[in-house]
Coordinates of C-alpha atoms and ligand atoms in Angstrom, one line a residue:
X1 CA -18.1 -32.3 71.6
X2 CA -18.2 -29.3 69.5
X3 CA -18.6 -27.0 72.3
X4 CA -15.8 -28.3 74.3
X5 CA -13.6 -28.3 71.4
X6 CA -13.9 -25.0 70.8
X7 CA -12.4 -23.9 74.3
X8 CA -9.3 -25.7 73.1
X9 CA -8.9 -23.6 69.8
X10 CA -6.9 -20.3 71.6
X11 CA -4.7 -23.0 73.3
X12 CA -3.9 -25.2 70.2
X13 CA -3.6 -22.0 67.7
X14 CA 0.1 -21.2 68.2
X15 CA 1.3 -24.5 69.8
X16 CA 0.9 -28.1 70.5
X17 CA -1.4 -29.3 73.2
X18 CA -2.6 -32.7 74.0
X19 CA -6.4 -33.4 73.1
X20 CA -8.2 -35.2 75.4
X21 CA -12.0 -35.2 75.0
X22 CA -14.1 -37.4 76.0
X23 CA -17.1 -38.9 74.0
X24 CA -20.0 -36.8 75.7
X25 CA -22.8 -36.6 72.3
X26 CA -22.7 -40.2 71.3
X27 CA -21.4 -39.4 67.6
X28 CA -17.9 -39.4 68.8
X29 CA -16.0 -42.5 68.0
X30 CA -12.9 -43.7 69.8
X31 CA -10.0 -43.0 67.8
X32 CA -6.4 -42.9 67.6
X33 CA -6.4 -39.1 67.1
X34 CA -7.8 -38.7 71.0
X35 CA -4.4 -39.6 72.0
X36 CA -2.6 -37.2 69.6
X37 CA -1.3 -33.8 69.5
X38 CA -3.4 -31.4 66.9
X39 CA -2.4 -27.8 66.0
X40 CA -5.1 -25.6 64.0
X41 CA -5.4 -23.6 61.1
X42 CA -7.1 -20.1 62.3
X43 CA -10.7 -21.3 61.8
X44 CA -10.0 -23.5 64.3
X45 CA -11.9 -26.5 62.7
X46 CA -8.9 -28.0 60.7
X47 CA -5.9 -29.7 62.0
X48 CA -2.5 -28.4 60.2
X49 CA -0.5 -30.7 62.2
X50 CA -1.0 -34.0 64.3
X51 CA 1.8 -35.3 65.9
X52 CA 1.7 -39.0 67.4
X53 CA 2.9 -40.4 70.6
X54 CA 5.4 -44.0 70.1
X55 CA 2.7 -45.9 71.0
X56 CA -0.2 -44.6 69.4
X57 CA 0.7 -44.3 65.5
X58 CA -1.6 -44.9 63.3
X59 CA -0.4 -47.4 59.9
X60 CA -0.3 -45.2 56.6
X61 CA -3.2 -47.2 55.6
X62 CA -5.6 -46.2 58.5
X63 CA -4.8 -42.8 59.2
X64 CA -7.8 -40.9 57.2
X65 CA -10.2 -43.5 58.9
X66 CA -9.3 -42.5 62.0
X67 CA -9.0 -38.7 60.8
X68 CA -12.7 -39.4 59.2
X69 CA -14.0 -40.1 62.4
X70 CA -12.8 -37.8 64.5
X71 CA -13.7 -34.6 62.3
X72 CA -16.7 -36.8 60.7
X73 CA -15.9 -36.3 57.1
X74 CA -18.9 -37.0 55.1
X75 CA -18.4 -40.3 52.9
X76 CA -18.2 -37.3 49.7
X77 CA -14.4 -36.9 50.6
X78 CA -11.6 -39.5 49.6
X79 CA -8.0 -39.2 49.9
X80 CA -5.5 -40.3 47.3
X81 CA -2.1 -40.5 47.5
X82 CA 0.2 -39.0 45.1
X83 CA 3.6 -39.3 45.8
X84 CA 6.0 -40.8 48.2
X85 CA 9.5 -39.8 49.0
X86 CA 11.9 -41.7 51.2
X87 CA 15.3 -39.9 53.3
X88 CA 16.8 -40.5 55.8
X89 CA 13.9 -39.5 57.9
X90 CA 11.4 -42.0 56.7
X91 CA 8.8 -41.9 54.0
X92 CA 6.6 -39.0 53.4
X93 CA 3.1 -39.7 52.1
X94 CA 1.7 -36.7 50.2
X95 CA -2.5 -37.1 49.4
X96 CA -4.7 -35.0 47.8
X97 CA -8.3 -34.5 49.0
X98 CA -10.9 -35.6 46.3
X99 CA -14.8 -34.0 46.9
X100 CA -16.8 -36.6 44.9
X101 CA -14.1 -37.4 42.6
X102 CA -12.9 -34.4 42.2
X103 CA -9.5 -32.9 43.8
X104 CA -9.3 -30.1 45.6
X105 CA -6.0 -27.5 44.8
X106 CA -4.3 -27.5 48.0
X107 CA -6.1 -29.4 49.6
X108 CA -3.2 -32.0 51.0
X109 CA -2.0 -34.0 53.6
X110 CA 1.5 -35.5 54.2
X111 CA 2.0 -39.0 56.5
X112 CA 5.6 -38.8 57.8
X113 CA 6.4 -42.5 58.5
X114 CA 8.9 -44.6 60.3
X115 CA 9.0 -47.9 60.7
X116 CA 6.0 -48.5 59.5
X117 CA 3.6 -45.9 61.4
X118 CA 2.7 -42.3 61.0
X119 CA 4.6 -40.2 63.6
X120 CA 3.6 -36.9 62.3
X121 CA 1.3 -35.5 59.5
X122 CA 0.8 -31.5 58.3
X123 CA -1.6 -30.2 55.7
X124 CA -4.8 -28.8 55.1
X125 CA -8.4 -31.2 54.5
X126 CA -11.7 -29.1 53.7
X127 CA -14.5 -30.1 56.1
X128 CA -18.1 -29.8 55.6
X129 CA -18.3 -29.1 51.8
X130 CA -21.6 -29.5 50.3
X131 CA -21.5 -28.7 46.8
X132 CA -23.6 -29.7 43.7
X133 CA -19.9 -30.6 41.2
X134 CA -21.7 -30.9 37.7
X135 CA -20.3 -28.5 35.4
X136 CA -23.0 -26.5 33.5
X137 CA -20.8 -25.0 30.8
X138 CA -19.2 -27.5 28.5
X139 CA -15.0 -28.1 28.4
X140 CA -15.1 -26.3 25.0
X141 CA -17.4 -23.2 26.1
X142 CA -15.0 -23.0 28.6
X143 CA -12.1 -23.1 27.0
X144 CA -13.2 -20.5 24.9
X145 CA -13.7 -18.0 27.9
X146 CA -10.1 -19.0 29.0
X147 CA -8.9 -18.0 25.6
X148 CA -10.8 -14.8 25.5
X149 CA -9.1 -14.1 28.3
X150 CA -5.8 -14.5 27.4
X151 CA -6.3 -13.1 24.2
X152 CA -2.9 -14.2 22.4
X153 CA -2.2 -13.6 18.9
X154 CA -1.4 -17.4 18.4
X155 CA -0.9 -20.4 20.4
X156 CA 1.8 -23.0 20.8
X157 CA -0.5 -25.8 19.3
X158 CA -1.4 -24.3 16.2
X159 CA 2.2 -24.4 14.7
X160 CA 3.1 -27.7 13.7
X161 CA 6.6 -27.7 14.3
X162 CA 5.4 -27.3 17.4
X163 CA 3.3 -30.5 18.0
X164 CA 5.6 -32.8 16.1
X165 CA 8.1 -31.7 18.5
X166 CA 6.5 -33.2 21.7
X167 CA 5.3 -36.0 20.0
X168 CA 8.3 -37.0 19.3
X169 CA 10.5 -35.4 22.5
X170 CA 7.7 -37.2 24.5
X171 CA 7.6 -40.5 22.4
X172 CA 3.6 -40.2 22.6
X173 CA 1.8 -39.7 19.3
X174 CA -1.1 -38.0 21.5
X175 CA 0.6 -35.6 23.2
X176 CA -0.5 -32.2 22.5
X177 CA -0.3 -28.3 23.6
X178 CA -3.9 -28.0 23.0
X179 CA -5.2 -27.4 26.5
X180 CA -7.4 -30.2 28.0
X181 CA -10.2 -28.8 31.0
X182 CA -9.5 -30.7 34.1
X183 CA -12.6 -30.5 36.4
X184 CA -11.2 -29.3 39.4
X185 CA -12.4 -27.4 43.1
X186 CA -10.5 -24.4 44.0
X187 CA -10.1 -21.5 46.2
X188 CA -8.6 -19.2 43.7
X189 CA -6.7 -16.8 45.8
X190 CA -8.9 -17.0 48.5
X191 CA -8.6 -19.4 51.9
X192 CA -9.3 -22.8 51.2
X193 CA -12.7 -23.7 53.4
X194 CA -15.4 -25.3 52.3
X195 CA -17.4 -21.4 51.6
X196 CA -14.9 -20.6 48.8
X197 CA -14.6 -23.3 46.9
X198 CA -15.9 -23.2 43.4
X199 CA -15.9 -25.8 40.7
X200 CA -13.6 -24.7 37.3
X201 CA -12.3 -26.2 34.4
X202 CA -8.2 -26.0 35.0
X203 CA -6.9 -24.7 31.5
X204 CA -3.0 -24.6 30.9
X205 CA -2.7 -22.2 28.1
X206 CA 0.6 -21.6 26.2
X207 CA 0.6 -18.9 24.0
X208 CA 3.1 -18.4 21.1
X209 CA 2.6 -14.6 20.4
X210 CA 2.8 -12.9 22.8
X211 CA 4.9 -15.9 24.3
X212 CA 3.0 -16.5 27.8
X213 CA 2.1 -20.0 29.8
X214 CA -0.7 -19.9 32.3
X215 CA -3.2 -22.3 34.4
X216 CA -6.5 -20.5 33.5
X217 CA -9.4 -21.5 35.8
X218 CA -12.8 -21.4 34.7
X219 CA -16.2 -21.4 36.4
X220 CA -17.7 -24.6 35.3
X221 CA -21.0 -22.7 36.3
X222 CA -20.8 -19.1 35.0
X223 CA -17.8 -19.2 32.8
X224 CA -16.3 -16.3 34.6
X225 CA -12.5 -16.7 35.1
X226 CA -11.6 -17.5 39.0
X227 CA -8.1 -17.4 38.6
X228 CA -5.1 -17.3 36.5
X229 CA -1.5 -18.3 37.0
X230 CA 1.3 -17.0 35.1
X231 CA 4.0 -19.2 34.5
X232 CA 5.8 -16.6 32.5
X233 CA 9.6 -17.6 34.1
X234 CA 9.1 -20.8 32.7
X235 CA 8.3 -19.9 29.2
X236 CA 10.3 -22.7 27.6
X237 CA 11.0 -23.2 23.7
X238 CA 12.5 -25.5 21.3
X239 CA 15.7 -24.7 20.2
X240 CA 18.7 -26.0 18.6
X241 CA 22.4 -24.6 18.4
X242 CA 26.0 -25.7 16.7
X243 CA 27.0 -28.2 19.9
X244 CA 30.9 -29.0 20.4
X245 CA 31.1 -33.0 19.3
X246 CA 27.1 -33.9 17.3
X247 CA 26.0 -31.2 14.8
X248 CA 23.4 -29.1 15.4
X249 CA 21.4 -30.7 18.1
X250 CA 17.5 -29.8 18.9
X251 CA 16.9 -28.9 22.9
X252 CA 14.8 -26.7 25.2
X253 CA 15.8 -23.6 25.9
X254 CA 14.5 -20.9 28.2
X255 CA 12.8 -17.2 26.3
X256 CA 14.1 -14.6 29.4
X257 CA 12.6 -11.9 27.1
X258 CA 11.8 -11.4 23.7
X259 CA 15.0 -11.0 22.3
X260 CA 17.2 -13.3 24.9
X261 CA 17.6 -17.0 25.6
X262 CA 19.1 -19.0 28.0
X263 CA 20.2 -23.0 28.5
X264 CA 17.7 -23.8 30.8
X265 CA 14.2 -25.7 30.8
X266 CA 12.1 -25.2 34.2
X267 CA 8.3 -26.0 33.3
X268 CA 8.6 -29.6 33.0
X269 CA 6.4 -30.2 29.9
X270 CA 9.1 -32.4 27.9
X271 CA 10.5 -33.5 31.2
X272 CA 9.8 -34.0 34.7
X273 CA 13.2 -32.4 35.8
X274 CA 14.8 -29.5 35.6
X275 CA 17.6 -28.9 33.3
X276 CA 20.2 -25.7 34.0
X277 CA 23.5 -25.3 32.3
X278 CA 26.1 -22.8 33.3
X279 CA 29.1 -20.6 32.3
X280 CA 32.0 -20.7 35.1
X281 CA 33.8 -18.2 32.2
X282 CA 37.4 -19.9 33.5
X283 CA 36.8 -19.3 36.9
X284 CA 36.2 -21.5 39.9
X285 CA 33.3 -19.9 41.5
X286 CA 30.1 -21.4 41.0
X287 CA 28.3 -18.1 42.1
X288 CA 29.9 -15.9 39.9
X289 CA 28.9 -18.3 37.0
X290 CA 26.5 -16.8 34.4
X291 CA 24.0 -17.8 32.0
X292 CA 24.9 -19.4 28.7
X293 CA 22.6 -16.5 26.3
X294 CA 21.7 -16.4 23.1
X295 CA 19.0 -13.7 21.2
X296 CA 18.1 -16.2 19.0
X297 CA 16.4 -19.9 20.5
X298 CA 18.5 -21.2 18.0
X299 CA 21.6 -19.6 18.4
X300 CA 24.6 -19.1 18.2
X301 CA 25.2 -20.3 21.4
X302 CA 28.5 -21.5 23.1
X303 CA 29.3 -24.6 21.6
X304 CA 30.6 -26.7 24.9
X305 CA 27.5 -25.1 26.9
X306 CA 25.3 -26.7 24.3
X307 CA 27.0 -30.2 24.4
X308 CA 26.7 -30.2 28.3
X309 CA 23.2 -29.1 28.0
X310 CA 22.1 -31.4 25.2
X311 CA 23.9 -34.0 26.9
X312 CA 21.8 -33.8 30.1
X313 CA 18.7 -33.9 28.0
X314 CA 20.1 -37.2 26.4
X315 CA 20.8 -38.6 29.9
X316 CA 17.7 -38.1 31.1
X317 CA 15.8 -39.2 28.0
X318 CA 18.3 -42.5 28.1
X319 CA 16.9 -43.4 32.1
X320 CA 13.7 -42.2 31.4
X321 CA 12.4 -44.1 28.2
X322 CA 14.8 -47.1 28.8
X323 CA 14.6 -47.8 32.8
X324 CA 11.4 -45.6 33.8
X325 CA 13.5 -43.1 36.3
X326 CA 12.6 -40.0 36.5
X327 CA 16.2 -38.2 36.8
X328 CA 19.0 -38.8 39.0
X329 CA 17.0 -39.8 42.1
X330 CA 13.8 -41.0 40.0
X331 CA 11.8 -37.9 41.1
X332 CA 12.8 -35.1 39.2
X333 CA 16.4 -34.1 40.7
X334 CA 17.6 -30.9 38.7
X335 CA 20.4 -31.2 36.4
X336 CA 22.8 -28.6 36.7
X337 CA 25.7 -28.3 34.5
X338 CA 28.8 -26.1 35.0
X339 CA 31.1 -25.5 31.9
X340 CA 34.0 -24.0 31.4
X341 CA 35.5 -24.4 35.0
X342 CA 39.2 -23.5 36.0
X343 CA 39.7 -26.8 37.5
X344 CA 43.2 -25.7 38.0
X345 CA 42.4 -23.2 40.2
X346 CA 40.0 -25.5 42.0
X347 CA 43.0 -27.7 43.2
X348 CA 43.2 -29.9 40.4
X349 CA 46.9 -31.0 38.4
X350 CA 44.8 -29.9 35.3
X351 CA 41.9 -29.2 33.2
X352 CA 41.5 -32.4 31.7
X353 CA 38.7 -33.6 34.0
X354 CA 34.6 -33.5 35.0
X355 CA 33.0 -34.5 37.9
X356 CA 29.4 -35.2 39.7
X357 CA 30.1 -33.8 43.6
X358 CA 26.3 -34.5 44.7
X359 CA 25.1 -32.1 43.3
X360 CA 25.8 -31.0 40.2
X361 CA 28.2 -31.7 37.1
X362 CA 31.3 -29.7 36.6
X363 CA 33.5 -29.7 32.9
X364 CA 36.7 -28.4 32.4
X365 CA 38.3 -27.8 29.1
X366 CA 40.5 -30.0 28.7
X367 CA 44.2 -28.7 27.6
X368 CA 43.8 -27.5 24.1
X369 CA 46.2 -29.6 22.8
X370 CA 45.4 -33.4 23.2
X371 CA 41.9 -32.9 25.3
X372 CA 39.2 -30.9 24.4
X373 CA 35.8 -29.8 26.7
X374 CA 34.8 -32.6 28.7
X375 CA 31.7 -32.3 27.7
X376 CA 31.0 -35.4 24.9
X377 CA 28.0 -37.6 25.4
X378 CA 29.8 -40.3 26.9
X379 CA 31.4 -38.6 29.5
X380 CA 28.1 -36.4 30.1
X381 CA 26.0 -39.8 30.5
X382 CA 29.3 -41.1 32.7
X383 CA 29.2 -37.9 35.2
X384 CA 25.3 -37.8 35.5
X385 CA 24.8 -41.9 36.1
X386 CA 27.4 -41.2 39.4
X387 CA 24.6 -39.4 40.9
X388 CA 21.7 -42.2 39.6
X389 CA 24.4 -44.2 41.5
X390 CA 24.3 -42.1 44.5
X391 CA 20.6 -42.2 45.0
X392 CA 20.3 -46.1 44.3
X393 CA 23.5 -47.5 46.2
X394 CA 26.3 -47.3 48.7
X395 CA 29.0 -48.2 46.3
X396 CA 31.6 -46.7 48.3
X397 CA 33.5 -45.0 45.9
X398 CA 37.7 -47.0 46.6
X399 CA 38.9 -50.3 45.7
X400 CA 36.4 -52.9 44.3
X401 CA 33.2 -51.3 45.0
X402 CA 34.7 -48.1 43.2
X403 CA 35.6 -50.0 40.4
X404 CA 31.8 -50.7 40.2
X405 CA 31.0 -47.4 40.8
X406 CA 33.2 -46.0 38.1
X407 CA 32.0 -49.2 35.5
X408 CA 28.8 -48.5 36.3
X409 CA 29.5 -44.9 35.0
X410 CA 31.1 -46.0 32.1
X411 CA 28.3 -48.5 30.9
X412 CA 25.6 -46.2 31.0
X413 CA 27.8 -43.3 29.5
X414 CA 28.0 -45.2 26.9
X415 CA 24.9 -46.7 26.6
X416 CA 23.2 -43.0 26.3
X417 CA 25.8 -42.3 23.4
X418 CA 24.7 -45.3 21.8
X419 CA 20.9 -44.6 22.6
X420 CA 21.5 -41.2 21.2
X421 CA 23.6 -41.6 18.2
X422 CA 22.2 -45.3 17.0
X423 CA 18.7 -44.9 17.8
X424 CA 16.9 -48.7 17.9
X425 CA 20.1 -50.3 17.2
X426 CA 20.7 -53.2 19.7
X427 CA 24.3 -54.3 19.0
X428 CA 27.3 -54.0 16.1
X429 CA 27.8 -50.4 16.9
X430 CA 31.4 -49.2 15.7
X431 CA 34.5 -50.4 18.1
X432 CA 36.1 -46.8 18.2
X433 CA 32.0 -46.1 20.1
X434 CA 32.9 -48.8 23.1
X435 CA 35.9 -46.2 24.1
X436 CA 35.1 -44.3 26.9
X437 CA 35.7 -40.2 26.0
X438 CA 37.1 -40.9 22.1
X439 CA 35.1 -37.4 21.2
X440 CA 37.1 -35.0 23.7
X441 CA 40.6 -36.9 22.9
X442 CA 42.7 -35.2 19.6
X443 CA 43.9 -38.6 18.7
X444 CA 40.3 -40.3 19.3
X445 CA 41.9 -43.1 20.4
X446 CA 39.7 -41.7 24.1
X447 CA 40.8 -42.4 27.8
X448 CA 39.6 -46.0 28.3
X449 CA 38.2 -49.1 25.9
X450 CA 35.2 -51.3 27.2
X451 CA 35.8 -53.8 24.3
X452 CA 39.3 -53.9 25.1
X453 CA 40.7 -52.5 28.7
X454 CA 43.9 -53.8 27.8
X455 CA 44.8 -51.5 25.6
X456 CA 44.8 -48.4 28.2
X457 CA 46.4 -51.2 30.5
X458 CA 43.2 -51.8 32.4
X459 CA 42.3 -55.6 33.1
X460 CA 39.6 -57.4 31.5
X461 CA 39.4 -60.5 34.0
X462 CA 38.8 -60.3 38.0
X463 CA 42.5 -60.5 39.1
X464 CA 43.9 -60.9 36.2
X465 CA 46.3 -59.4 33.8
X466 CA 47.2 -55.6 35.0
X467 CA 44.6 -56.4 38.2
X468 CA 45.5 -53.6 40.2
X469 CA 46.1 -54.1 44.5
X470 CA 47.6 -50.9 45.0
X471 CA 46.2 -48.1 47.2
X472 CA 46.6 -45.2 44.3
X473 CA 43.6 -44.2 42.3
X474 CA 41.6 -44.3 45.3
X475 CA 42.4 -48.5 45.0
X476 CA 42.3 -48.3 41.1
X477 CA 38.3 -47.4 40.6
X478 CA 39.7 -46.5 37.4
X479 CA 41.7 -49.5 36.0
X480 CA 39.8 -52.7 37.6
X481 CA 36.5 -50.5 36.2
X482 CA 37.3 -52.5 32.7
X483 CA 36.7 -56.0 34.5
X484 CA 32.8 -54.8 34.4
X485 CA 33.4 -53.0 31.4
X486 CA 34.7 -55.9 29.6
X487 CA 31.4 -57.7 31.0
X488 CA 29.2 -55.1 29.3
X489 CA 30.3 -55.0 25.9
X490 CA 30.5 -58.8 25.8
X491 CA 26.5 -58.8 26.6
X492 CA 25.7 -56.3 24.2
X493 CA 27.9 -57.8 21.3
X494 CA 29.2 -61.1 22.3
X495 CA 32.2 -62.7 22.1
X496 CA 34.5 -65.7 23.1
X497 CA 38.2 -66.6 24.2
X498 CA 39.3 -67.3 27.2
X499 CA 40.4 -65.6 30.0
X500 CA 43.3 -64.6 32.0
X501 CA 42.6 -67.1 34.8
X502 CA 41.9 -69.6 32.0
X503 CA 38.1 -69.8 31.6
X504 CA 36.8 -70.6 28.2
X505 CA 33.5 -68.3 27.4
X506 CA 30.8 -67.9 24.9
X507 CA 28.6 -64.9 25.7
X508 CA 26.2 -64.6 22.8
X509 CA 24.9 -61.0 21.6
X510 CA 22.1 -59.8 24.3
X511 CA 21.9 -56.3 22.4
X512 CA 21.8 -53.2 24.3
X513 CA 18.7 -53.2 25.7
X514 CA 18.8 -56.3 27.2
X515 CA 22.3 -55.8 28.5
X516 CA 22.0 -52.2 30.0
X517 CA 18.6 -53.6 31.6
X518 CA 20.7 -56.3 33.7
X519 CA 23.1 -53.8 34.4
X520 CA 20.2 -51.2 35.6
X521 CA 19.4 -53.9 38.2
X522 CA 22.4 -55.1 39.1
Ligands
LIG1 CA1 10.3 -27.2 37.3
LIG2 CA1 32.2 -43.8 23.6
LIG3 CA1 43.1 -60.1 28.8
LIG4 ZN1 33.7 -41.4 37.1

């Protein structure tokens, strides 16, 4: 087989062809992959892509059998997958190759699937490795090569400050900067084939002085170092500034050099997304927008840019450690936050408004007068859970599906306010907290009330009093929003009466938890 294969390389190199050997040495075993199309990496040994035929897909579940066979992957290899995404093109399977337990950097496949079959995969497998993987140096000797190496001053987890900070940002009392050695097999910088690889100890190092973050990777034979990764674009701090609406809050910023700061945390160590917050400066361009700086990690910052910013970080915290979601689309979508736009100029009657268009959040200032930056907590939470609703339903946003949308919104804006400001309190928070915006308004009074809608002349019953039919407000998403509203707070805090339509109730107290759980699965 190997022979005949090998004619095929110079035609599969650049483009697809069609396979089609026959079992001529008797170790060959029938397999799907005979009927597939396979394109190879430059050796000419590894399939980067495999494309199926309709009728010949393999399920997710049998595809690296059949790839075993085919290339005869000795029983040392296993495959584990580590994360699936869906879109509107299916799911996509990403696996990492493990050489007796161990992974392999880079070494991945993906399994594109549609209705349940595997219509295309790309990636990279090593073949024939044969390697002895136990370490001869100890985690600790190498850990002390990997620090030789960097040769910092000081390190992030010998200041305290430091450590209580991500035990308590990451609501773990183990978590750590000190760097833990993960066995792992890697190229460095060369190709990844089976003659290169090398067994290390995987070090991430993050130095205080000079600041400096890097994967450090350490022969777990001879201690020398095989490779180092800088991360030094995502050397993210703690800081804090003087926000707009809460005090002096705490939140990561990012150290652009020693002497400049910026509102944005990129390396994922307190949180798996992204968070980026922006200065429009009063216009309404989103590429002109700058950087909210600083010198100092702790300020003085712009006030509104640290509300918006700090607000995200509470928003994500609120999904995270209450539902399990990892961000907007529960696997690490990027917050990004524009402040201070000219909404006016952008088409809109004023500046009294924010919005989530898909992408990102945008916050305008409000008018000086009676509305200040829209850029509170509850409004922030409110803005960010349309896009958690964007990624989890079709609640088209007009008439009563709107109104959900737009409750929806309101109940979890709140509910990261209340996560926020009332930490482990369940229920009895203070009434003026159930408005929605009472922070950005001068007169506090806010721009809606979930405990009572019929004070903005929003309903609290399904068609009942100020139930509105009409086409305006894109069908009234925000007025027939306090229906569901009204439903919220009387989980969380309880209450009876009776309604407009004449129903008696009795909802007893569920506290927040509870409440905003049955919402989050709504
Ligand atoms: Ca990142
Ligand atoms: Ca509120
Ligand atoms: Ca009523
Ligand atoms: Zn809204």
């Amino acid at each position: 087989m190997k022979k005949r294969y090998s004619r095929f390389v110079v035609a599969t190199m650049f483009c697809m062809a069609v396979l089609a050997f026959a079992a001529d040495d008797g170790q060959e075993k029938n397999t799907i992959l005979h009927q597939a199309q396979l394109k190879f990496d430059q050796t000419g040994k590894t399939p980067t892509e495999i494309k199926f035929a309709g009728a010949q897909q393999p399920a997710v579940a049998t595809f690296f059998q059949e790839y075993q066979k085919y290339f005869q992957i000795s029983g040392d290899n296993q495959i584990q997958l580590y994360r699936s995404s869906y879109d509107q093109l299916g799911a996509h399977h990403r696996h990492i190759q493990h050489y007796k337990g161990i992974p392999i950097i880079g070494a991945e496949y993906i399994l594109h699937e549609k209705n349940g079959a595997v219509w295309y995969a790309n990636g990279r497998l090593v073949h024939d490795l044969k390697m002895d993987v136990a370490p001869v140096l100890s985690e600790a000797a190498a850990l002390q090569a990997a620090l030789r190496h960097i040769g910092a001053e000081s390190y992030m987890w010998q200041n305290e400050a430091n450590e209580a900070f991500l035990k308590r940002e990451r609501n773990d009392a183990n978590a750590t900067f000190y760097p833990k050695g993960e066995l792992q097999l890697t190229s460095g910088r060369a190709e990844i084939t089976a003659a290169n690889m090398k067994l290390v100890y995987r070090f991430d190092i993050y130095a205080a002085k000079p600041l400096g973050r890097y994967y450090v990777d350490v022969d777990a034979k001879t201690g020398a170092i095989v490779n180092q990764i800088t991360r030094i674009h995502d050397v993210e701090v703690n800081g804090s500034g003087a926000s707009l609406y809460n005090g002096t809050v705490a939140m990561r910023v990012d150290q652009v050099s020693g002497s400049s700061y910026r509102l944005q945390a990129n390396d994922n160590t307190v949180r798996g997304a992204d968070i980026r917050t922006y200065n429009m400066n009063n216009g309404t361009s989103y590429t002109n927008s700058t950087d909210f700086t600083s010198s100092s990690a702790t300020g003085p910052w712009d006030d509104a840019g640290v509300s918006a910013h700090w607000g995200a970080e509470a928003t994500y915290d609120y999904f995270f450690q209450k539902h399990g979601r990892n961000s907007l689309n529960n696997a690490g979508f990027t917050l990004l936050s524009y402040v201070h736009a000219n909404l006016v100029g952008m088409g809109y009657p004023n500046n009294v408004n924010a919005f989530w268009d898909g992408s990102r959040m945008t916050y305008g200032d409000g008018d000086g007068v009676n509305y200040f930056p829209l850029v509170c907590l509850d409004v922030v939470g409110h803005e960010l859970t349309h896009g958690v609703t964007d990624f989890s339903s079709n609640l088209i946003y007009s008439y009563e599906s709107g109104a959900l949308n737009e409750s929806f919104s309101d109940i979890f804006g709140n509910a990261v306010e209340l996560f926020k400001e009332n930490p482990g309190q369940e229920s009895g928070f203070p009434l003026a907290r159930w408005r929605v915006g009472e922070d950005l308004t001068a007169n506090g009074l806010g721009i809606r009330n979930m405990q009572n809608p019929n004070e903005f002349s929003d309903p609290d019953t399904y068609q009942g009093a100020y139930w509105y039919t009409g086409s305006g407000d894109n069908g009234g998403v925000h007025i027939n929003s306090g229906v569901q509203n009204f439903w919220f707070y009387l989980l969380v805090e309880g209450g009876s009466g009776t309604n407009d339509v004449g129903y008696a109730y009795n909802v007893p107290s569920l506290g927040l938890t509870k409440a905003a759980a049955i919402a989050y699965t709504n």
